[in-house]
Short mmCIF file of C-alpha atoms (C1' of nucleotides) and ligand atoms in Angstrom, two decimals:
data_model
loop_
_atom_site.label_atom_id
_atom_site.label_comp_id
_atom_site.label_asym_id
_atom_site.label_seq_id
_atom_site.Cartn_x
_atom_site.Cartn_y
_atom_site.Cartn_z
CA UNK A 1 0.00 0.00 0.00
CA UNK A 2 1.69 2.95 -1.10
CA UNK A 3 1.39 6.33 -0.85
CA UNK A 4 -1.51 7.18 -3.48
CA UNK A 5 0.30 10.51 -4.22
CA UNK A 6 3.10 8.35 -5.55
CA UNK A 7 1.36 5.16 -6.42
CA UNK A 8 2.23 4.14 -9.85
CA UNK A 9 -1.15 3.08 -11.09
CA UNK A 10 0.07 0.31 -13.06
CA UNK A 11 1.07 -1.79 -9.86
CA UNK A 12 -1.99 -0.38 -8.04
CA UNK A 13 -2.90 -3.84 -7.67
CA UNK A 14 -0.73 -4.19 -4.57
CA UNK A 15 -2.70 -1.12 -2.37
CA UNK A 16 -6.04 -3.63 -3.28
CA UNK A 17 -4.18 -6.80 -2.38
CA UNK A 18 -2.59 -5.08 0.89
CA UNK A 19 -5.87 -3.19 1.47
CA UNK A 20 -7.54 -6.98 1.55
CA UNK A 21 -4.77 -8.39 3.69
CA UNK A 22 -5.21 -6.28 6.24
CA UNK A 23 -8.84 -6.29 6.59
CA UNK A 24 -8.46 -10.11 6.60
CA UNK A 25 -6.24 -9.96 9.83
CA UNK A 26 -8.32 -6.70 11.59
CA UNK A 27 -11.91 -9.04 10.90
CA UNK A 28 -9.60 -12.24 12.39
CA UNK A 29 -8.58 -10.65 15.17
CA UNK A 30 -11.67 -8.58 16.15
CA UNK A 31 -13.94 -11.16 15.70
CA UNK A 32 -15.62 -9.66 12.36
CA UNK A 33 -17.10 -11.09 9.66
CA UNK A 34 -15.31 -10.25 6.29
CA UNK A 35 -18.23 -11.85 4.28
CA UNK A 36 -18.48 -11.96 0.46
CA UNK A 37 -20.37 -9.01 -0.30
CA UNK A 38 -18.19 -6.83 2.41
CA UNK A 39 -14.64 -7.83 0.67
CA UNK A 40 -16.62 -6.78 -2.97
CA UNK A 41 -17.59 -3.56 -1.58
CA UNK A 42 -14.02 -2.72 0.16
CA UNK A 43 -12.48 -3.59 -2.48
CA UNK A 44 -14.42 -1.52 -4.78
CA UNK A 45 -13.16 0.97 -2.79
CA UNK A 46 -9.69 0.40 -2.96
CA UNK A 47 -10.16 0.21 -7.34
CA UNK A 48 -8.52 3.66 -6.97
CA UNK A 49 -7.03 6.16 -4.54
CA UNK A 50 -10.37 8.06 -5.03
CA UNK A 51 -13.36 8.40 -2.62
CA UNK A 52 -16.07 6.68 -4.40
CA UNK A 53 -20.16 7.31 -4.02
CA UNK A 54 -22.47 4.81 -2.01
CA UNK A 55 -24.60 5.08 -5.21
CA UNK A 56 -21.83 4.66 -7.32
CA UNK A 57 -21.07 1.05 -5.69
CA UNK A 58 -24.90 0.57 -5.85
CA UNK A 59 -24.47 0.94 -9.76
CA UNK A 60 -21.71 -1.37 -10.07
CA UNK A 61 -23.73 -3.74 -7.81
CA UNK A 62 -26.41 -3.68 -10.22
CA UNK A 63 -24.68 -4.72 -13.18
CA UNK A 64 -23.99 -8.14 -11.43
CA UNK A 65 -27.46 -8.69 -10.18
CA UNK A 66 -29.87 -6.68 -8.46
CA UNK A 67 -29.17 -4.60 -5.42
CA UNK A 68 -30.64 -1.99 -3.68
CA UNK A 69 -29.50 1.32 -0.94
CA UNK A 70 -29.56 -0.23 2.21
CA UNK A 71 -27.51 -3.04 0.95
CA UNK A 72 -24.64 -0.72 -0.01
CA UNK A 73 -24.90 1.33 3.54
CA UNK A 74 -25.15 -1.52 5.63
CA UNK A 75 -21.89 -2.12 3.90
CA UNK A 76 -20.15 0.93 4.22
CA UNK A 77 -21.76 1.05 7.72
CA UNK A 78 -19.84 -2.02 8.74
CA UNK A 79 -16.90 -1.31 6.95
CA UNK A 80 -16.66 2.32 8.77
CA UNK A 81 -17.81 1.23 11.82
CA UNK A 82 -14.70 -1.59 11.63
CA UNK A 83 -12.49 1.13 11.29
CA UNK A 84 -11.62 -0.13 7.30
CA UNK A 85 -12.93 2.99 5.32
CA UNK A 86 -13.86 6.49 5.88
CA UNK A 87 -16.67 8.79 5.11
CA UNK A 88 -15.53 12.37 3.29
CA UNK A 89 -18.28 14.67 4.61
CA UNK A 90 -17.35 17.57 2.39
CA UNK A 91 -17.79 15.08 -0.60
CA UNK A 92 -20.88 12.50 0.75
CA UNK A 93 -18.02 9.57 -0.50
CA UNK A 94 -15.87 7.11 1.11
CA UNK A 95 -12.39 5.85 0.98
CA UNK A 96 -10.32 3.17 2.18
CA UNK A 97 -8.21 3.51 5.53
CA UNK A 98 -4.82 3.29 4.73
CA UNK A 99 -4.06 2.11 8.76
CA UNK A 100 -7.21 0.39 9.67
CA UNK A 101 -6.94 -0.73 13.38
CA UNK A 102 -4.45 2.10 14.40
CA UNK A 103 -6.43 4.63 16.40
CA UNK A 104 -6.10 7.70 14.23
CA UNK A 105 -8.14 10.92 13.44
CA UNK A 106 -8.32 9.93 9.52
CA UNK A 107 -7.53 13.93 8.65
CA UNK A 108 -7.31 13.77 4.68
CA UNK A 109 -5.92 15.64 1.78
CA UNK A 110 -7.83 15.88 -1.28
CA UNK A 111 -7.33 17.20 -4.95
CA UNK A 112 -9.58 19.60 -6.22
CA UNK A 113 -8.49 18.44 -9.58
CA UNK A 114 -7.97 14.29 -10.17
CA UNK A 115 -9.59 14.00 -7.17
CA UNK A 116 -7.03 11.40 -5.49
CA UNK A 117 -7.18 11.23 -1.73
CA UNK A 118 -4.54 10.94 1.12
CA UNK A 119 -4.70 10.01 4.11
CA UNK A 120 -2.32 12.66 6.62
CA UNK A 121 -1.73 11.44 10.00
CA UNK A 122 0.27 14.30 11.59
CA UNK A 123 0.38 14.01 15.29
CA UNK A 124 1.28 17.70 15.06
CA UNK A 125 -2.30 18.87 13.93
CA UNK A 126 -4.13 16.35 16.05
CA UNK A 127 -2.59 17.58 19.25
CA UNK A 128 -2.93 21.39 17.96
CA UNK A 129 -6.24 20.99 17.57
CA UNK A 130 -6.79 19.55 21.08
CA UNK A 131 -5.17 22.48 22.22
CA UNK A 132 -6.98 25.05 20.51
CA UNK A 133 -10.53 23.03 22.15
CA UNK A 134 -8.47 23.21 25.32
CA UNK A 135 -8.46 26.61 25.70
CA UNK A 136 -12.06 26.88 25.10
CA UNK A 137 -12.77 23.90 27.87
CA UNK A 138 -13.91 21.83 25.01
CA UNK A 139 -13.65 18.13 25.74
CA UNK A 140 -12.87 17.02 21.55
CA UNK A 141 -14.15 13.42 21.11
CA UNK A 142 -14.10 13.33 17.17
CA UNK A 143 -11.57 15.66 15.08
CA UNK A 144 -12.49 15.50 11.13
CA UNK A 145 -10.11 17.49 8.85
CA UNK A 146 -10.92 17.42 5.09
CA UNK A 147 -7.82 19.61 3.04
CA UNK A 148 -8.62 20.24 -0.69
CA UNK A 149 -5.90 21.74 -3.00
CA UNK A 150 -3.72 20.45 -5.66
CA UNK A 151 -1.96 17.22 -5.44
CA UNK A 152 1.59 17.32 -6.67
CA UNK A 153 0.88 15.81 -9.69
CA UNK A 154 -1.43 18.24 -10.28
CA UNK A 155 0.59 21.11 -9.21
CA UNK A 156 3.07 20.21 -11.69
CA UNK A 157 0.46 19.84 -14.57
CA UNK A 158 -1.21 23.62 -13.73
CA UNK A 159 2.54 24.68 -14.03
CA UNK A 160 3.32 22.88 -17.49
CA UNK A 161 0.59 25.23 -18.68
CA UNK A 162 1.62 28.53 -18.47
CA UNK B 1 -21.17 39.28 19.11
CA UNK B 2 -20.28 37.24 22.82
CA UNK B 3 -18.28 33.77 22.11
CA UNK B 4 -20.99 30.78 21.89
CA UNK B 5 -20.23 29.45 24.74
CA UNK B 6 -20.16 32.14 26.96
CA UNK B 7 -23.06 33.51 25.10
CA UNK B 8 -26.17 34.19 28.11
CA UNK B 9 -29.05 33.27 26.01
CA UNK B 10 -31.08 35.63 27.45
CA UNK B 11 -28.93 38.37 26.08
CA UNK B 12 -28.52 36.93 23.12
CA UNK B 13 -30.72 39.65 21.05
CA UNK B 14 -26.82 41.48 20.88
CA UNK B 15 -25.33 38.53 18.75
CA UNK B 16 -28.48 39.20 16.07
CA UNK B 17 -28.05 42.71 16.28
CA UNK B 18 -24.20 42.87 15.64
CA UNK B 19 -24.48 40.03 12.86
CA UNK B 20 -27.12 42.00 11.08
CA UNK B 21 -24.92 45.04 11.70
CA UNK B 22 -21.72 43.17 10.31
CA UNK B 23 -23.72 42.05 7.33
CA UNK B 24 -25.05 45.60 6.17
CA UNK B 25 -21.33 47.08 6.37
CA UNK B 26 -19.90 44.27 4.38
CA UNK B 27 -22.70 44.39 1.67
CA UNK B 28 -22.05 48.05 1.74
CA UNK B 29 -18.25 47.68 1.11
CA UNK B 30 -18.40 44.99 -1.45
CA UNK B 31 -21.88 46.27 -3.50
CA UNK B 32 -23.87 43.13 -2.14
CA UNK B 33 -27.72 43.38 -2.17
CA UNK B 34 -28.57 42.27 1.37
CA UNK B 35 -32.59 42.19 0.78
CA UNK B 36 -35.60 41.33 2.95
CA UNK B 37 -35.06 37.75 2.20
CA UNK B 38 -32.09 37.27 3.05
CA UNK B 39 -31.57 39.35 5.97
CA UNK B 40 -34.44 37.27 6.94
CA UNK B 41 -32.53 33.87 6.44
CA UNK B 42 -29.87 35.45 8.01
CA UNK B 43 -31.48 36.61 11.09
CA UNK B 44 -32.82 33.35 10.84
CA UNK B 45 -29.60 31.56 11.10
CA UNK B 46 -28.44 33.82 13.87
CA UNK B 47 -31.62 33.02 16.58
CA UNK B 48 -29.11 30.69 18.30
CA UNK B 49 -25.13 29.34 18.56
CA UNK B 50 -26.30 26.13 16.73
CA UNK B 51 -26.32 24.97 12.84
CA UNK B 52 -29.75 25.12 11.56
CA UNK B 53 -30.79 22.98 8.51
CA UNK B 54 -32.13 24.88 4.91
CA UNK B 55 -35.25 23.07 5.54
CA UNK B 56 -35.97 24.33 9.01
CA UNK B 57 -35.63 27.54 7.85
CA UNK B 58 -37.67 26.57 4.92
CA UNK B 59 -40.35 25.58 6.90
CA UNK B 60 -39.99 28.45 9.09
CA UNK B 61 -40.65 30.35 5.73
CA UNK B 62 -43.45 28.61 4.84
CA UNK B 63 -45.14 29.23 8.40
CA UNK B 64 -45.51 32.96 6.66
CA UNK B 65 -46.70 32.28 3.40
CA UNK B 66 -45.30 30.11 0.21
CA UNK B 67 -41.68 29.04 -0.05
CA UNK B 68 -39.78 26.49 -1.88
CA UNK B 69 -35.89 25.10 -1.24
CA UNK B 70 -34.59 26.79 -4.07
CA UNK B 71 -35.53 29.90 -2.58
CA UNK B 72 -33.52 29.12 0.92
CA UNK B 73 -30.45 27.24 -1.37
CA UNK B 74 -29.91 30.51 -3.74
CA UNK B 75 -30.02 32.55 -0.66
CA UNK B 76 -28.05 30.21 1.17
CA UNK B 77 -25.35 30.37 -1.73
CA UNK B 78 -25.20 34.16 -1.76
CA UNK B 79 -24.76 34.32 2.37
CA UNK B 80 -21.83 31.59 1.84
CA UNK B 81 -20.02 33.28 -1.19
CA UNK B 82 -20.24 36.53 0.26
CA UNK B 83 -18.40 34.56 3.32
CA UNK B 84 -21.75 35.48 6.22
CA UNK B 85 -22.67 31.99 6.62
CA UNK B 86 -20.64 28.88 6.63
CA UNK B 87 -21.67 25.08 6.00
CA UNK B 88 -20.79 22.40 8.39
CA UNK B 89 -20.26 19.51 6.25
CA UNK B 90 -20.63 16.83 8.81
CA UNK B 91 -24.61 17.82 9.26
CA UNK B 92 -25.60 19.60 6.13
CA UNK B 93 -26.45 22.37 8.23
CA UNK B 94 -25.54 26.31 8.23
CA UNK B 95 -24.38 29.01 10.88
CA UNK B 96 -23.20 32.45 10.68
CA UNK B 97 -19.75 33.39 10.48
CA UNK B 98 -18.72 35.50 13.45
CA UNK B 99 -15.74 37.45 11.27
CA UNK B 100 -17.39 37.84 7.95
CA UNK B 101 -14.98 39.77 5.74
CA UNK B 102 -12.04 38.87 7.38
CA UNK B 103 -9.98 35.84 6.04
CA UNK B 104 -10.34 33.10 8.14
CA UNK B 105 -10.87 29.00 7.25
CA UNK B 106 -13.82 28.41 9.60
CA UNK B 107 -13.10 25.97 11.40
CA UNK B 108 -15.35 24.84 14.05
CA UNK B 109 -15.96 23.16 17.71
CA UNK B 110 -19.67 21.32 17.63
CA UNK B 111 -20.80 20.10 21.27
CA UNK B 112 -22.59 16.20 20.39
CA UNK B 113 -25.08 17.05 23.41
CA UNK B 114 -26.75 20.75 23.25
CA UNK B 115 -25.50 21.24 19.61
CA UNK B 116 -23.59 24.74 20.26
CA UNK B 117 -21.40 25.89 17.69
CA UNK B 118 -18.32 28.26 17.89
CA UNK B 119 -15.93 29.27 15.67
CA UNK B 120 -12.41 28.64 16.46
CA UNK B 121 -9.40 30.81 15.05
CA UNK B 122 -6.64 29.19 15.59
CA UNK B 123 -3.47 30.25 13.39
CA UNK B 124 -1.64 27.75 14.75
CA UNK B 125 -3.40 25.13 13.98
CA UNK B 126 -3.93 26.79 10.01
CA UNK B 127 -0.18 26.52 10.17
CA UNK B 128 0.41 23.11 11.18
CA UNK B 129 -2.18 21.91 8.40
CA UNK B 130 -0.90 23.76 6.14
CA UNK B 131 3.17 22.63 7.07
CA UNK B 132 1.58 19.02 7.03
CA UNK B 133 0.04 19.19 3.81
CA UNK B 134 3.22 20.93 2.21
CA UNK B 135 5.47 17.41 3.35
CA UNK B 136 3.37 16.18 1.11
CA UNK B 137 4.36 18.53 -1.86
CA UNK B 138 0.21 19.66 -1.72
CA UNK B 139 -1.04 23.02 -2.62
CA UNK B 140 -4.02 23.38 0.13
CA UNK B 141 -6.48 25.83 -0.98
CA UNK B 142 -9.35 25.31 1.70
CA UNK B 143 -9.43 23.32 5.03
CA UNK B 144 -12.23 21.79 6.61
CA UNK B 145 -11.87 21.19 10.15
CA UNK B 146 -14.70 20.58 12.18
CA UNK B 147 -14.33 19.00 15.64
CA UNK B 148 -16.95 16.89 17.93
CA UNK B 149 -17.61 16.68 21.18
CA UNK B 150 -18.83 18.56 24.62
CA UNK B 151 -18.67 21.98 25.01
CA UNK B 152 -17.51 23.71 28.47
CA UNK B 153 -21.41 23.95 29.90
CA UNK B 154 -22.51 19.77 28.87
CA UNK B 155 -19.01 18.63 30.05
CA UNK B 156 -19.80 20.54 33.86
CA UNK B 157 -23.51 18.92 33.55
CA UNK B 158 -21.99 15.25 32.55
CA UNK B 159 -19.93 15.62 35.90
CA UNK B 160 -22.72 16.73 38.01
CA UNK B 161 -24.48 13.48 36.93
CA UNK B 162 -22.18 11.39 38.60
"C1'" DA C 1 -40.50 58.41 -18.25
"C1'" DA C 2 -39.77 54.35 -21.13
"C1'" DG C 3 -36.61 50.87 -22.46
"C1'" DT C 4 -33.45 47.52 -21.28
"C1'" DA C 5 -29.93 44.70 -19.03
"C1'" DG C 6 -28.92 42.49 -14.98
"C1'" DT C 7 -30.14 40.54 -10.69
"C1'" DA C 8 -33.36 38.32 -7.48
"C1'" DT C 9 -37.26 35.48 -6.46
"C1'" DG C 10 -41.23 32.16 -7.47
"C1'" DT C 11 -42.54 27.64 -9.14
"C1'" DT C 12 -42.47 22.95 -10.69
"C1'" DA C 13 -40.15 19.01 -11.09
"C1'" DT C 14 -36.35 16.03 -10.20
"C1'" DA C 15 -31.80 14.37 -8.59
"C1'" DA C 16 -28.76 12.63 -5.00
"C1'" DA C 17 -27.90 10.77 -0.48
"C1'" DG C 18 -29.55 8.13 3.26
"C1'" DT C 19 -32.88 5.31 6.34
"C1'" DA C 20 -36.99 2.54 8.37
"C1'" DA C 21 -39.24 -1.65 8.57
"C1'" DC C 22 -39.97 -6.17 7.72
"C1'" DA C 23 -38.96 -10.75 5.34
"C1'" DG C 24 -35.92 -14.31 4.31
"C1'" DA C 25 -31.34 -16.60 4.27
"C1'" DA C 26 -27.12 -17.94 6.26
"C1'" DA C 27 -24.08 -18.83 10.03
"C1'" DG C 28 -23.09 -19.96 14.62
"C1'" DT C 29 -24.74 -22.33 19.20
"C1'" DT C 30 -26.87 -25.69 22.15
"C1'" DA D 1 -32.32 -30.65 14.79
"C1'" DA D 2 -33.87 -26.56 17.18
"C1'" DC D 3 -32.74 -22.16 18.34
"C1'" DT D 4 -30.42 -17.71 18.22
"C1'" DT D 5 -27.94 -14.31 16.06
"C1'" DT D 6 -26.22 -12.00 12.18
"C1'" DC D 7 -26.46 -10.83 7.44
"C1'" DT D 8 -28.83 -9.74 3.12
"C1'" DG D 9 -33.03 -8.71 0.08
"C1'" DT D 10 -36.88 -5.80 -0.75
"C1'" DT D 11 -40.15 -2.09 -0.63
"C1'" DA D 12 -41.12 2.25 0.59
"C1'" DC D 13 -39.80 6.55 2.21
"C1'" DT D 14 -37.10 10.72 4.19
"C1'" DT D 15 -33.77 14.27 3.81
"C1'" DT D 16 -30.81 17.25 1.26
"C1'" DA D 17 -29.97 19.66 -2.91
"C1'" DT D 18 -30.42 21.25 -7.85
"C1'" DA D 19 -32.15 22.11 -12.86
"C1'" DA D 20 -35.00 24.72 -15.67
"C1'" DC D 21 -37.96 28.14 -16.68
"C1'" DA D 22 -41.23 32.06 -15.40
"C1'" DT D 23 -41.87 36.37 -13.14
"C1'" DA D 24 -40.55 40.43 -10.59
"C1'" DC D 25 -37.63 43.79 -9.17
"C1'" DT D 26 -33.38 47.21 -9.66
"C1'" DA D 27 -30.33 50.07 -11.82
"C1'" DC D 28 -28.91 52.21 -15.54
"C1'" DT D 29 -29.42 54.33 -20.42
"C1'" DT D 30 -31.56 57.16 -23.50
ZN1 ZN E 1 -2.29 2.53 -5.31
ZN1 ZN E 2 -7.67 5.83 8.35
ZN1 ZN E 3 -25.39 34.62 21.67
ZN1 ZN E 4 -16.29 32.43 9.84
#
DNA sequence: AAGTAGTATGTTATAAAGTAACAGAAAGTT
DNA sequence: AACTTTCTGTTACTTTATAACATACTACTT
């Protein structure tokens, strides 16, 4: 699983393959159930380093049979809830967790432009942020952090074209 | 315009007052058209410290005659792009900014239990976000950063009720 | 004052995202 | 096997948001 800013898509097969490995061992050792229709949907997920719609899966779901909703957000539901994706608010989408079973914020970075997704995990911001509550005697139980901008790739692209 | 959480609700006429105040002078400055309707969302938005959905205030529109949600969404839009309202993107809801005009990322402390809202300005934590997302070689252009949990007055009460 | 361009609002219909409730199937337990 | 729990299918619906077009209002030009 490599960094999706510099994950050559060609070998993008391993991030899927190391996503599933993982969420083999975290189901194992938790006690989960990584059924059928859970692995398709996470690793749906993991096709790219892109948050991906609920509807979105649904439609992919439908190609190979029928499906409906609350089959796709039970799903996700699970799969967040196990700690093996995310939910973007700013974006209604979800994304694979790059360190499920590590207790982490998931803060994210996001491009405005191919729309590929990383997951930051600065201890830095985290504990800045529980400072800043601190001072206001705010007891912080959740921290979400959504950054959209240019990913380098990008960057370099938007420069190409002057 | 007292912080949120030190905000005595029964003074809280003050808060409307200087929003609506704040609003008229930036309109003013920038050649905005603040009209009835949306001083009226606006005053709307600022009866309390908490995010308030577009269809609450819809409804509370249509308690006074027709309305529609395109009405509240375009209105809505303009009190966002001219930067008096903010989103919170973890509850589709809306809130008013409390520095309108001056350039700020909006990022927020939301208590789980009574729903109160403030604003938080931390540069610090602006600059650690920003120094994070930079390791990564990413141009940030906005950050979301909205945090969950108990603000000063439930976190007291959760004590008492031991 | 009348004409006109631009902006704001009304109206109808629809899209997109998410959930409630109940039925049936599969997996685990005794 | 009988029972319990968990998972999935299905139908219907709620909530949030937008597209498209009609009308009204404002501000400026002549
Ligand atoms: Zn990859
Ligand atoms: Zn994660
Ligand atoms: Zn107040
Ligand atoms: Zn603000």
């Amino acid at each position: 699983m490599s960094q999706p800013f510099s994950c050559s898509h060609d070998q993008h097969d391993h991030c899927v393959d190391a996503a599933l490995t993982a969420a083999e061992r975290l189901c194992r050792e938790q006690r989960l159930r990584l059924t059928p229709l859970r692995r398709k949907i996470l690793t749906l997920i993991w096709q790219s380093h892109r948050p991906v719609g609920a509807y979105d899966l649904l439609e992919i779901l439908q190609k190979e049979g029928r499906a409906a909703p609350p089959t796709v957000y039970r799903t996700l539901d699970f799969l967040l809830e196990s700690g093996l994706v995310h939910r973007l608010a700013t974006r209604n989408a979800y994304f694979g967790c790059t360190r499920p079973g590590q207790d982490h914020a998931g803060h994210v970075l996001i491009c405005e432009s191919c729309h590929v997704l990383a997951e930051i995990d600065s201890a830095d911001v985290v504990r800045q942020i529980d400072a800043s509550a601190d001072a206001f005697g705010f007891e912080v139980r959740r921290q979400t952090v959504e950054v959209s901008g240019l990913c380098p790739r990008c960057r370099q692209e938007a420069d190409h074209a002057c």
